[in-house]
Amino acid sequence: EPPDRTASSPEDEEERMRERMMRECEELCFAEIHKHLIKFLQDRPDASYTDWIEELHPENVRDGRLIGDAGFREIDHRFYVADSDHRVMWNRNVTTGPDDKRFVPARSRAVVGKAVPAVDLLSGELNLEGGGQKTHQDSDEHCDLISFDVNL
């Protein structure tokens, strides 16, 4: 007689319980972060994403490397990756879309555990031999500098 595949071992049950607890904890954490964002925006309606991250996670802020003592802050790059939960939450709650001046675009993307910097300029007059992609079908002079392949 074949073994019963519907029966689960105590280890399987423990693993499912751990996974459920992790999901619940993550949901509670994001709810707290969202609550913080709403209060932050009530208290400081003109504040920036950098201001919010600096208040929420001061351990992820340091003086700028290029300008140092000039008062510029640098936020950990992970807050700017395409799938950053904080960046996505900010954009959904603060901005009306990519044309809004407070919209925070992705500056890098995570690739297999590594952050790959993305170019800040979205298009320009460049030679497409470097691998950029055209942004306008009718124009050879515009390319998407943020689109790139990474060879790992």
mmCIF file with all atom_site columns, C-alpha atoms in Angstrom:
data_model
loop_
_atom_site.group_PDB
_atom_site.id
_atom_site.type_symbol
_atom_site.label_atom_id
_atom_site.label_alt_id
_atom_site.label_comp_id
_atom_site.label_asym_id
_atom_site.label_entity_id
_atom_site.label_seq_id
_atom_site.pdbx_PDB_ins_code
_atom_site.Cartn_x
_atom_site.Cartn_y
_atom_site.Cartn_z
_atom_site.occupancy
_atom_site.B_iso_or_equiv
_atom_site.pdbx_formal_charge
_atom_site.auth_seq_id
_atom_site.auth_comp_id
_atom_site.auth_asym_id
_atom_site.auth_atom_id
_atom_site.pdbx_PDB_model_num
ATOM 1   C CA . GLU A 1 1   ? 0.000  0.000  0.000   1.00 0.00 ? 1   GLU A CA 1
ATOM 2   C CA . PRO A 1 2   ? 1.467  3.475  -0.941  1.00 0.00 ? 2   PRO A CA 1
ATOM 3   C CA . PRO A 1 3   ? 2.238  5.912  1.870   1.00 0.00 ? 3   PRO A CA 1
ATOM 4   C CA . ASP A 1 4   ? -0.380 8.509  2.779   1.00 0.00 ? 4   ASP A CA 1
ATOM 5   C CA . ARG A 1 5   ? 0.922  11.763 1.251   1.00 0.00 ? 5   ARG A CA 1
ATOM 6   C CA . THR A 1 6   ? -1.766 13.890 2.920   1.00 0.00 ? 6   THR A CA 1
ATOM 7   C CA . ALA A 1 7   ? -0.464 13.169 6.408   1.00 0.00 ? 7   ALA A CA 1
ATOM 8   C CA . SER A 1 8   ? 2.070  15.678 7.645   1.00 0.00 ? 8   SER A CA 1
ATOM 9   C CA . SER A 1 9   ? 4.880  15.172 10.039  1.00 0.00 ? 9   SER A CA 1
ATOM 10  C CA . PRO A 1 10  ? 5.325  17.247 13.212  1.00 0.00 ? 10  PRO A CA 1
ATOM 11  C CA . GLU A 1 11  ? 8.253  18.962 11.459  1.00 0.00 ? 11  GLU A CA 1
ATOM 12  C CA . ASP A 1 12  ? 5.982  19.995 8.557   1.00 0.00 ? 12  ASP A CA 1
ATOM 13  C CA . GLU A 1 13  ? 3.431  21.399 10.980  1.00 0.00 ? 13  GLU A CA 1
ATOM 14  C CA . GLU A 1 14  ? 6.129  23.340 12.833  1.00 0.00 ? 14  GLU A CA 1
ATOM 15  C CA . GLU A 1 15  ? 7.450  24.753 9.557   1.00 0.00 ? 15  GLU A CA 1
ATOM 16  C CA . ARG A 1 16  ? 3.967  25.907 8.497   1.00 0.00 ? 16  ARG A CA 1
ATOM 17  C CA . MET A 1 17  ? 3.473  27.497 11.916  1.00 0.00 ? 17  MET A CA 1
ATOM 18  C CA . ARG A 1 18  ? 6.833  29.336 11.635  1.00 0.00 ? 18  ARG A CA 1
ATOM 19  C CA . GLU A 1 19  ? 5.946  30.586 8.139   1.00 0.00 ? 19  GLU A CA 1
ATOM 20  C CA . ARG A 1 20  ? 2.522  31.788 9.336   1.00 0.00 ? 20  ARG A CA 1
ATOM 21  C CA . MET A 1 21  ? 4.115  33.581 12.289  1.00 0.00 ? 21  MET A CA 1
ATOM 22  C CA . MET A 1 22  ? 6.657  35.253 9.989   1.00 0.00 ? 22  MET A CA 1
ATOM 23  C CA . ARG A 1 23  ? 3.887  36.466 7.639   1.00 0.00 ? 23  ARG A CA 1
ATOM 24  C CA . GLU A 1 24  ? 1.871  37.815 10.575  1.00 0.00 ? 24  GLU A CA 1
ATOM 25  C CA . CYS A 1 25  ? 4.929  39.570 11.993  1.00 0.00 ? 25  CYS A CA 1
ATOM 26  C CA . GLU A 1 26  ? 5.752  41.115 8.606   1.00 0.00 ? 26  GLU A CA 1
ATOM 27  C CA . GLU A 1 27  ? 2.162  42.336 8.206   1.00 0.00 ? 27  GLU A CA 1
ATOM 28  C CA . LEU A 1 28  ? 2.231  43.924 11.674  1.00 0.00 ? 28  LEU A CA 1
ATOM 29  C CA . CYS A 1 29  ? 5.560  45.564 10.938  1.00 0.00 ? 29  CYS A CA 1
ATOM 30  C CA . PHE A 1 30  ? 4.304  47.083 7.674   1.00 0.00 ? 30  PHE A CA 1
ATOM 31  C CA . ALA A 1 31  ? 1.144  48.271 9.414   1.00 0.00 ? 31  ALA A CA 1
ATOM 32  C CA . GLU A 1 32  ? 3.321  50.115 11.964  1.00 0.00 ? 32  GLU A CA 1
ATOM 33  C CA . ILE A 1 33  ? 5.467  51.618 9.221   1.00 0.00 ? 33  ILE A CA 1
ATOM 34  C CA . HIS A 1 34  ? 2.331  52.748 7.370   1.00 0.00 ? 34  HIS A CA 1
ATOM 35  C CA . LYS A 1 35  ? 0.929  54.258 10.571  1.00 0.00 ? 35  LYS A CA 1
ATOM 36  C CA . HIS A 1 36  ? 4.224  56.107 11.066  1.00 0.00 ? 36  HIS A CA 1
ATOM 37  C CA . LEU A 1 37  ? 4.099  57.428 7.489   1.00 0.00 ? 37  LEU A CA 1
ATOM 38  C CA . ILE A 1 38  ? 0.547  58.764 7.900   1.00 0.00 ? 38  ILE A CA 1
ATOM 39  C CA . LYS A 1 39  ? 1.415  60.540 11.177  1.00 0.00 ? 39  LYS A CA 1
ATOM 40  C CA . PHE A 1 40  ? 4.679  61.835 9.713   1.00 0.00 ? 40  PHE A CA 1
ATOM 41  C CA . LEU A 1 41  ? 2.800  63.341 6.760   1.00 0.00 ? 41  LEU A CA 1
ATOM 42  C CA . GLN A 1 42  ? 0.235  64.935 9.077   1.00 0.00 ? 42  GLN A CA 1
ATOM 43  C CA . ASP A 1 43  ? 3.025  66.517 11.128  1.00 0.00 ? 43  ASP A CA 1
ATOM 44  C CA . ARG A 1 44  ? 5.232  67.413 8.159   1.00 0.00 ? 44  ARG A CA 1
ATOM 45  C CA . PRO A 1 45  ? 3.114  67.624 4.975   1.00 0.00 ? 45  PRO A CA 1
ATOM 46  C CA . ASP A 1 46  ? 5.935  69.099 2.879   1.00 0.00 ? 46  ASP A CA 1
ATOM 47  C CA . ALA A 1 47  ? 8.608  66.643 3.967   1.00 0.00 ? 47  ALA A CA 1
ATOM 48  C CA . SER A 1 48  ? 10.542 64.466 1.547   1.00 0.00 ? 48  SER A CA 1
ATOM 49  C CA . TYR A 1 49  ? 11.097 60.722 1.332   1.00 0.00 ? 49  TYR A CA 1
ATOM 50  C CA . THR A 1 50  ? 14.621 61.295 2.665   1.00 0.00 ? 50  THR A CA 1
ATOM 51  C CA . ASP A 1 51  ? 13.178 63.151 5.672   1.00 0.00 ? 51  ASP A CA 1
ATOM 52  C CA . TRP A 1 52  ? 10.818 60.251 6.389   1.00 0.00 ? 52  TRP A CA 1
ATOM 53  C CA . ILE A 1 53  ? 13.504 57.566 6.119   1.00 0.00 ? 53  ILE A CA 1
ATOM 54  C CA . GLU A 1 54  ? 15.836 59.664 8.260   1.00 0.00 ? 54  GLU A CA 1
ATOM 55  C CA . GLU A 1 55  ? 13.208 59.805 11.012  1.00 0.00 ? 55  GLU A CA 1
ATOM 56  C CA . LEU A 1 56  ? 12.026 56.204 10.662  1.00 0.00 ? 56  LEU A CA 1
ATOM 57  C CA . HIS A 1 57  ? 15.437 54.552 10.236  1.00 0.00 ? 57  HIS A CA 1
ATOM 58  C CA . PRO A 1 58  ? 18.180 56.966 11.380  1.00 0.00 ? 58  PRO A CA 1
ATOM 59  C CA . GLU A 1 59  ? 20.639 54.066 11.455  1.00 0.00 ? 59  GLU A CA 1
ATOM 60  C CA . ASN A 1 60  ? 20.438 53.959 7.640   1.00 0.00 ? 60  ASN A CA 1
ATOM 61  C CA . VAL A 1 61  ? 21.464 57.600 7.131   1.00 0.00 ? 61  VAL A CA 1
ATOM 62  C CA . ARG A 1 62  ? 25.008 58.909 6.917   1.00 0.00 ? 62  ARG A CA 1
ATOM 63  C CA . ASP A 1 63  ? 26.742 62.082 5.798   1.00 0.00 ? 63  ASP A CA 1
ATOM 64  C CA . GLY A 1 64  ? 27.150 62.273 2.053   1.00 0.00 ? 64  GLY A CA 1
ATOM 65  C CA . ARG A 1 65  ? 30.407 60.843 0.752   1.00 0.00 ? 65  ARG A CA 1
ATOM 66  C CA . LEU A 1 66  ? 30.947 63.458 -1.946  1.00 0.00 ? 66  LEU A CA 1
ATOM 67  C CA . ILE A 1 67  ? 30.127 66.617 -0.042  1.00 0.00 ? 67  ILE A CA 1
ATOM 68  C CA . GLY A 1 68  ? 30.718 65.434 3.523   1.00 0.00 ? 68  GLY A CA 1
ATOM 69  C CA . ASP A 1 69  ? 30.268 68.266 5.981   1.00 0.00 ? 69  ASP A CA 1
ATOM 70  C CA . ALA A 1 70  ? 27.911 70.332 3.798   1.00 0.00 ? 70  ALA A CA 1
ATOM 71  C CA . GLY A 1 71  ? 24.866 68.858 5.553   1.00 0.00 ? 71  GLY A CA 1
ATOM 72  C CA . PHE A 1 72  ? 23.897 66.440 2.783   1.00 0.00 ? 72  PHE A CA 1
ATOM 73  C CA . ARG A 1 73  ? 22.519 63.094 3.868   1.00 0.00 ? 73  ARG A CA 1
ATOM 74  C CA . GLU A 1 74  ? 22.919 59.784 2.117   1.00 0.00 ? 74  GLU A CA 1
ATOM 75  C CA . ILE A 1 75  ? 20.297 57.097 2.592   1.00 0.00 ? 75  ILE A CA 1
ATOM 76  C CA . ASP A 1 76  ? 21.154 53.412 2.290   1.00 0.00 ? 76  ASP A CA 1
ATOM 77  C CA . HIS A 1 77  ? 20.718 52.441 -1.374  1.00 0.00 ? 77  HIS A CA 1
ATOM 78  C CA . ARG A 1 78  ? 18.312 49.624 -0.466  1.00 0.00 ? 78  ARG A CA 1
ATOM 79  C CA . PHE A 1 79  ? 15.606 52.246 0.162   1.00 0.00 ? 79  PHE A CA 1
ATOM 80  C CA . TYR A 1 80  ? 15.782 53.116 -3.560  1.00 0.00 ? 80  TYR A CA 1
ATOM 81  C CA . VAL A 1 81  ? 15.695 49.695 -5.208  1.00 0.00 ? 81  VAL A CA 1
ATOM 82  C CA . ALA A 1 82  ? 12.704 49.029 -7.439  1.00 0.00 ? 82  ALA A CA 1
ATOM 83  C CA . ASP A 1 83  ? 11.065 46.659 -4.957  1.00 0.00 ? 83  ASP A CA 1
ATOM 84  C CA . SER A 1 84  ? 11.756 48.685 -1.798  1.00 0.00 ? 84  SER A CA 1
ATOM 85  C CA . ASP A 1 85  ? 8.641  48.381 0.359   1.00 0.00 ? 85  ASP A CA 1
ATOM 86  C CA . HIS A 1 86  ? 9.313  51.812 1.876   1.00 0.00 ? 86  HIS A CA 1
ATOM 87  C CA . ARG A 1 87  ? 9.650  53.511 -1.527  1.00 0.00 ? 87  ARG A CA 1
ATOM 88  C CA . VAL A 1 88  ? 6.529  51.805 -2.845  1.00 0.00 ? 88  VAL A CA 1
ATOM 89  C CA . MET A 1 89  ? 4.578  52.754 0.300   1.00 0.00 ? 89  MET A CA 1
ATOM 90  C CA . TRP A 1 90  ? 5.732  56.388 0.000   1.00 0.00 ? 90  TRP A CA 1
ATOM 91  C CA . ASN A 1 91  ? 4.741  56.612 -3.663  1.00 0.00 ? 91  ASN A CA 1
ATOM 92  C CA . ARG A 1 92  ? 1.325  55.044 -3.043  1.00 0.00 ? 92  ARG A CA 1
ATOM 93  C CA . ASN A 1 93  ? 0.507  57.327 -0.120  1.00 0.00 ? 93  ASN A CA 1
ATOM 94  C CA . VAL A 1 94  ? 2.183  60.614 -0.992  1.00 0.00 ? 94  VAL A CA 1
ATOM 95  C CA . THR A 1 95  ? 2.270  61.051 -4.728  1.00 0.00 ? 95  THR A CA 1
ATOM 96  C CA . THR A 1 96  ? -0.222 61.096 -7.566  1.00 0.00 ? 96  THR A CA 1
ATOM 97  C CA . GLY A 1 97  ? 2.170  59.332 -9.926  1.00 0.00 ? 97  GLY A CA 1
ATOM 98  C CA . PRO A 1 98  ? 5.543  59.623 -11.670 1.00 0.00 ? 98  PRO A CA 1
ATOM 99  C CA . ASP A 1 99  ? 4.902  63.270 -12.656 1.00 0.00 ? 99  ASP A CA 1
ATOM 100 C CA . ASP A 1 100 ? 4.439  64.314 -9.010  1.00 0.00 ? 100 ASP A CA 1
ATOM 101 C CA . LYS A 1 101 ? 7.532  66.153 -7.729  1.00 0.00 ? 101 LYS A CA 1
ATOM 102 C CA . ARG A 1 102 ? 7.613  63.968 -4.581  1.00 0.00 ? 102 ARG A CA 1
ATOM 103 C CA . PHE A 1 103 ? 7.547  60.697 -6.551  1.00 0.00 ? 103 PHE A CA 1
ATOM 104 C CA . VAL A 1 104 ? 10.652 58.627 -5.727  1.00 0.00 ? 104 VAL A CA 1
ATOM 105 C CA . PRO A 1 105 ? 11.903 56.639 -8.728  1.00 0.00 ? 105 PRO A CA 1
ATOM 106 C CA . ALA A 1 106 ? 13.995 53.514 -8.342  1.00 0.00 ? 106 ALA A CA 1
ATOM 107 C CA . ARG A 1 107 ? 17.687 54.335 -8.466  1.00 0.00 ? 107 ARG A CA 1
ATOM 108 C CA . SER A 1 108 ? 18.926 50.782 -8.496  1.00 0.00 ? 108 SER A CA 1
ATOM 109 C CA . ARG A 1 109 ? 17.599 47.294 -8.678  1.00 0.00 ? 109 ARG A CA 1
ATOM 110 C CA . ALA A 1 110 ? 18.452 44.168 -6.762  1.00 0.00 ? 110 ALA A CA 1
ATOM 111 C CA . VAL A 1 111 ? 19.927 41.369 -8.859  1.00 0.00 ? 111 VAL A CA 1
ATOM 112 C CA . VAL A 1 112 ? 20.600 38.058 -7.141  1.00 0.00 ? 112 VAL A CA 1
ATOM 113 C CA . GLY A 1 113 ? 21.322 39.665 -3.792  1.00 0.00 ? 113 GLY A CA 1
ATOM 114 C CA . LYS A 1 114 ? 23.368 42.528 -5.235  1.00 0.00 ? 114 LYS A CA 1
ATOM 115 C CA . ALA A 1 115 ? 22.277 46.104 -5.844  1.00 0.00 ? 115 ALA A CA 1
ATOM 116 C CA . VAL A 1 116 ? 23.058 47.286 -9.329  1.00 0.00 ? 116 VAL A CA 1
ATOM 117 C CA . PRO A 1 117 ? 23.122 51.072 -9.691  1.00 0.00 ? 117 PRO A CA 1
ATOM 118 C CA . ALA A 1 118 ? 20.811 52.538 -12.281 1.00 0.00 ? 118 ALA A CA 1
ATOM 119 C CA . VAL A 1 119 ? 21.652 55.707 -14.135 1.00 0.00 ? 119 VAL A CA 1
ATOM 120 C CA . ASP A 1 120 ? 19.784 58.761 -12.794 1.00 0.00 ? 120 ASP A CA 1
ATOM 121 C CA . LEU A 1 121 ? 19.256 60.169 -16.273 1.00 0.00 ? 121 LEU A CA 1
ATOM 122 C CA . LEU A 1 122 ? 16.366 58.390 -17.961 1.00 0.00 ? 122 LEU A CA 1
ATOM 123 C CA . SER A 1 123 ? 17.165 59.290 -21.532 1.00 0.00 ? 123 SER A CA 1
ATOM 124 C CA . GLY A 1 124 ? 19.646 61.238 -23.563 1.00 0.00 ? 124 GLY A CA 1
ATOM 125 C CA . GLU A 1 125 ? 21.554 61.479 -26.781 1.00 0.00 ? 125 GLU A CA 1
ATOM 126 C CA . LEU A 1 126 ? 23.786 58.451 -26.639 1.00 0.00 ? 126 LEU A CA 1
ATOM 127 C CA . ASN A 1 127 ? 25.301 55.912 -28.941 1.00 0.00 ? 127 ASN A CA 1
ATOM 128 C CA . LEU A 1 128 ? 23.105 52.823 -28.641 1.00 0.00 ? 128 LEU A CA 1
ATOM 129 C CA . GLU A 1 129 ? 26.076 50.495 -29.057 1.00 0.00 ? 129 GLU A CA 1
ATOM 130 C CA . GLY A 1 130 ? 26.407 50.582 -25.264 1.00 0.00 ? 130 GLY A CA 1
ATOM 131 C CA . GLY A 1 131 ? 23.259 48.506 -24.879 1.00 0.00 ? 131 GLY A CA 1
ATOM 132 C CA . GLY A 1 132 ? 20.625 51.144 -24.143 1.00 0.00 ? 132 GLY A CA 1
ATOM 133 C CA . GLN A 1 133 ? 17.151 50.660 -25.531 1.00 0.00 ? 133 GLN A CA 1
ATOM 134 C CA . LYS A 1 134 ? 15.275 53.181 -27.612 1.00 0.00 ? 134 LYS A CA 1
ATOM 135 C CA . THR A 1 135 ? 12.517 54.942 -25.696 1.00 0.00 ? 135 THR A CA 1
ATOM 136 C CA . HIS A 1 136 ? 10.856 56.376 -28.782 1.00 0.00 ? 136 HIS A CA 1
ATOM 137 C CA . GLN A 1 137 ? 10.316 54.139 -31.799 1.00 0.00 ? 137 GLN A CA 1
ATOM 138 C CA . ASP A 1 138 ? 10.647 57.078 -34.187 1.00 0.00 ? 138 ASP A CA 1
ATOM 139 C CA . SER A 1 139 ? 13.864 58.451 -32.740 1.00 0.00 ? 139 SER A CA 1
ATOM 140 C CA . ASP A 1 140 ? 17.387 57.078 -32.844 1.00 0.00 ? 140 ASP A CA 1
ATOM 141 C CA . GLU A 1 141 ? 18.721 59.723 -30.473 1.00 0.00 ? 141 GLU A CA 1
ATOM 142 C CA . HIS A 1 142 ? 16.820 58.745 -27.299 1.00 0.00 ? 142 HIS A CA 1
ATOM 143 C CA . CYS A 1 143 ? 17.605 55.631 -25.327 1.00 0.00 ? 143 CYS A CA 1
ATOM 144 C CA . ASP A 1 144 ? 16.632 54.177 -21.995 1.00 0.00 ? 144 ASP A CA 1
ATOM 145 C CA . LEU A 1 145 ? 19.696 54.314 -19.772 1.00 0.00 ? 145 LEU A CA 1
ATOM 146 C CA . ILE A 1 146 ? 18.002 52.494 -16.933 1.00 0.00 ? 146 ILE A CA 1
ATOM 147 C CA . SER A 1 147 ? 17.448 49.338 -18.980 1.00 0.00 ? 147 SER A CA 1
ATOM 148 C CA . PHE A 1 148 ? 20.459 47.059 -18.847 1.00 0.00 ? 148 PHE A CA 1
ATOM 149 C CA . ASP A 1 149 ? 21.447 43.446 -18.523 1.00 0.00 ? 149 ASP A CA 1
ATOM 150 C CA . VAL A 1 150 ? 23.740 42.233 -15.797 1.00 0.00 ? 150 VAL A CA 1
ATOM 151 C CA . ASN A 1 151 ? 26.118 39.378 -16.418 1.00 0.00 ? 151 ASN A CA 1
ATOM 152 C CA . LEU A 1 152 ? 26.849 37.670 -13.126 1.00 0.00 ? 152 LEU A CA 1
#
